[in-house]
Amino acid sequence: MRDGGDLTRGLRLLCRLEEIPDGGARGFPAPPGGFTGLFAIRRGGRVFAYVNSCPHIGLPLEPVPDRFLDRKREMIVCSAHGARFRVEDGECVSGPCMGDALEAVPVTLLEGAVYVPEDAGR
Ligand code: FES
């Protein structure tokens, strides 16, 4: 018999997979005691998560809640000075922090739920 508690030890439940729109993004608050949240992007059954802090000067990326992607929903965009990042690895491909990258957060998908390390975010 499988012990679900062991599989999620050290992890924090972010949300159910279906709570992130397919092809879209969603922001999440900071962990308890922290002040920098996370955001996650869903591509079908895959989820990419990052700390919501731009490598340029550390601002949160979204201009309004959950708006992390460009109009075509192809790239992550920082609303402050327009840096653009690849969804798959968070690398900045244009803008003031080109060549730098968002801080990736490892994602665990388990029975339709999305988990991240307990201390992810800051
Ligand atoms: S803070 Fe993100 S581009 Fe300047």
Tab-separated table of N, CA, C and O and ligand atoms in Angstrom, residues 54 56-57 59 78 80-83 96, ligand 1:
chain	number	residue	atom	x	y	z
A	54	CYS	N	11.679	39.339	-10.662
A	54	CYS	CA	12.436	39.522	-11.899
A	54	CYS	C	13.929	39.642	-11.585
A	54	CYS	O	14.314	40.375	-10.667
A	56	HIS	N	16.039	41.306	-12.991
A	56	HIS	CA	16.540	42.661	-13.254
A	56	HIS	C	16.712	43.424	-11.938
A	56	HIS	O	17.829	43.637	-11.497
A	57	ILE	N	15.606	43.812	-11.291
A	57	ILE	CA	15.741	44.484	-9.985
A	57	ILE	C	14.798	43.898	-8.941
A	57	ILE	O	14.500	44.547	-7.945
A	59	LEU	N	11.573	42.977	-8.939
A	59	LEU	CA	10.151	43.295	-8.814
A	59	LEU	C	9.297	42.076	-9.175
A	59	LEU	O	9.733	41.231	-9.963
A	78	CYS	N	7.971	40.499	-17.988
A	78	CYS	CA	7.981	41.332	-16.787
A	78	CYS	C	7.350	42.672	-17.148
A	78	CYS	O	7.793	43.339	-18.082
A	80	ALA	N	7.463	45.451	-15.601
A	80	ALA	CA	8.184	46.660	-15.185
A	80	ALA	C	8.993	47.263	-16.330
A	80	ALA	O	8.828	48.436	-16.663
A	81	HIS	N	9.867	46.477	-16.952
A	81	HIS	CA	10.715	47.021	-18.016
A	81	HIS	C	10.753	46.110	-19.237
A	81	HIS	O	11.655	46.197	-20.067
A	82	GLY	N	9.815	45.193	-19.335
A	82	GLY	CA	9.622	44.434	-20.572
A	82	GLY	C	10.521	43.239	-20.809
A	82	GLY	O	10.570	42.734	-21.932
A	83	ALA	N	11.233	42.757	-19.808
A	83	ALA	CA	12.056	41.557	-20.023
A	83	ALA	C	11.150	40.382	-20.419
A	83	ALA	O	10.026	40.255	-19.942
A	96	PRO	N	16.381	44.023	-20.148
A	96	PRO	CA	17.542	44.479	-19.383
A	96	PRO	C	18.306	43.385	-18.631
A	96	PRO	O	19.431	43.620	-18.216
B	1	FES	S1	12.186	44.532	-13.032
B	1	FES	FE1	11.722	43.115	-14.644
B	1	FES	S2	12.507	44.059	-16.426
B	1	FES	FE2	12.993	45.453	-14.826
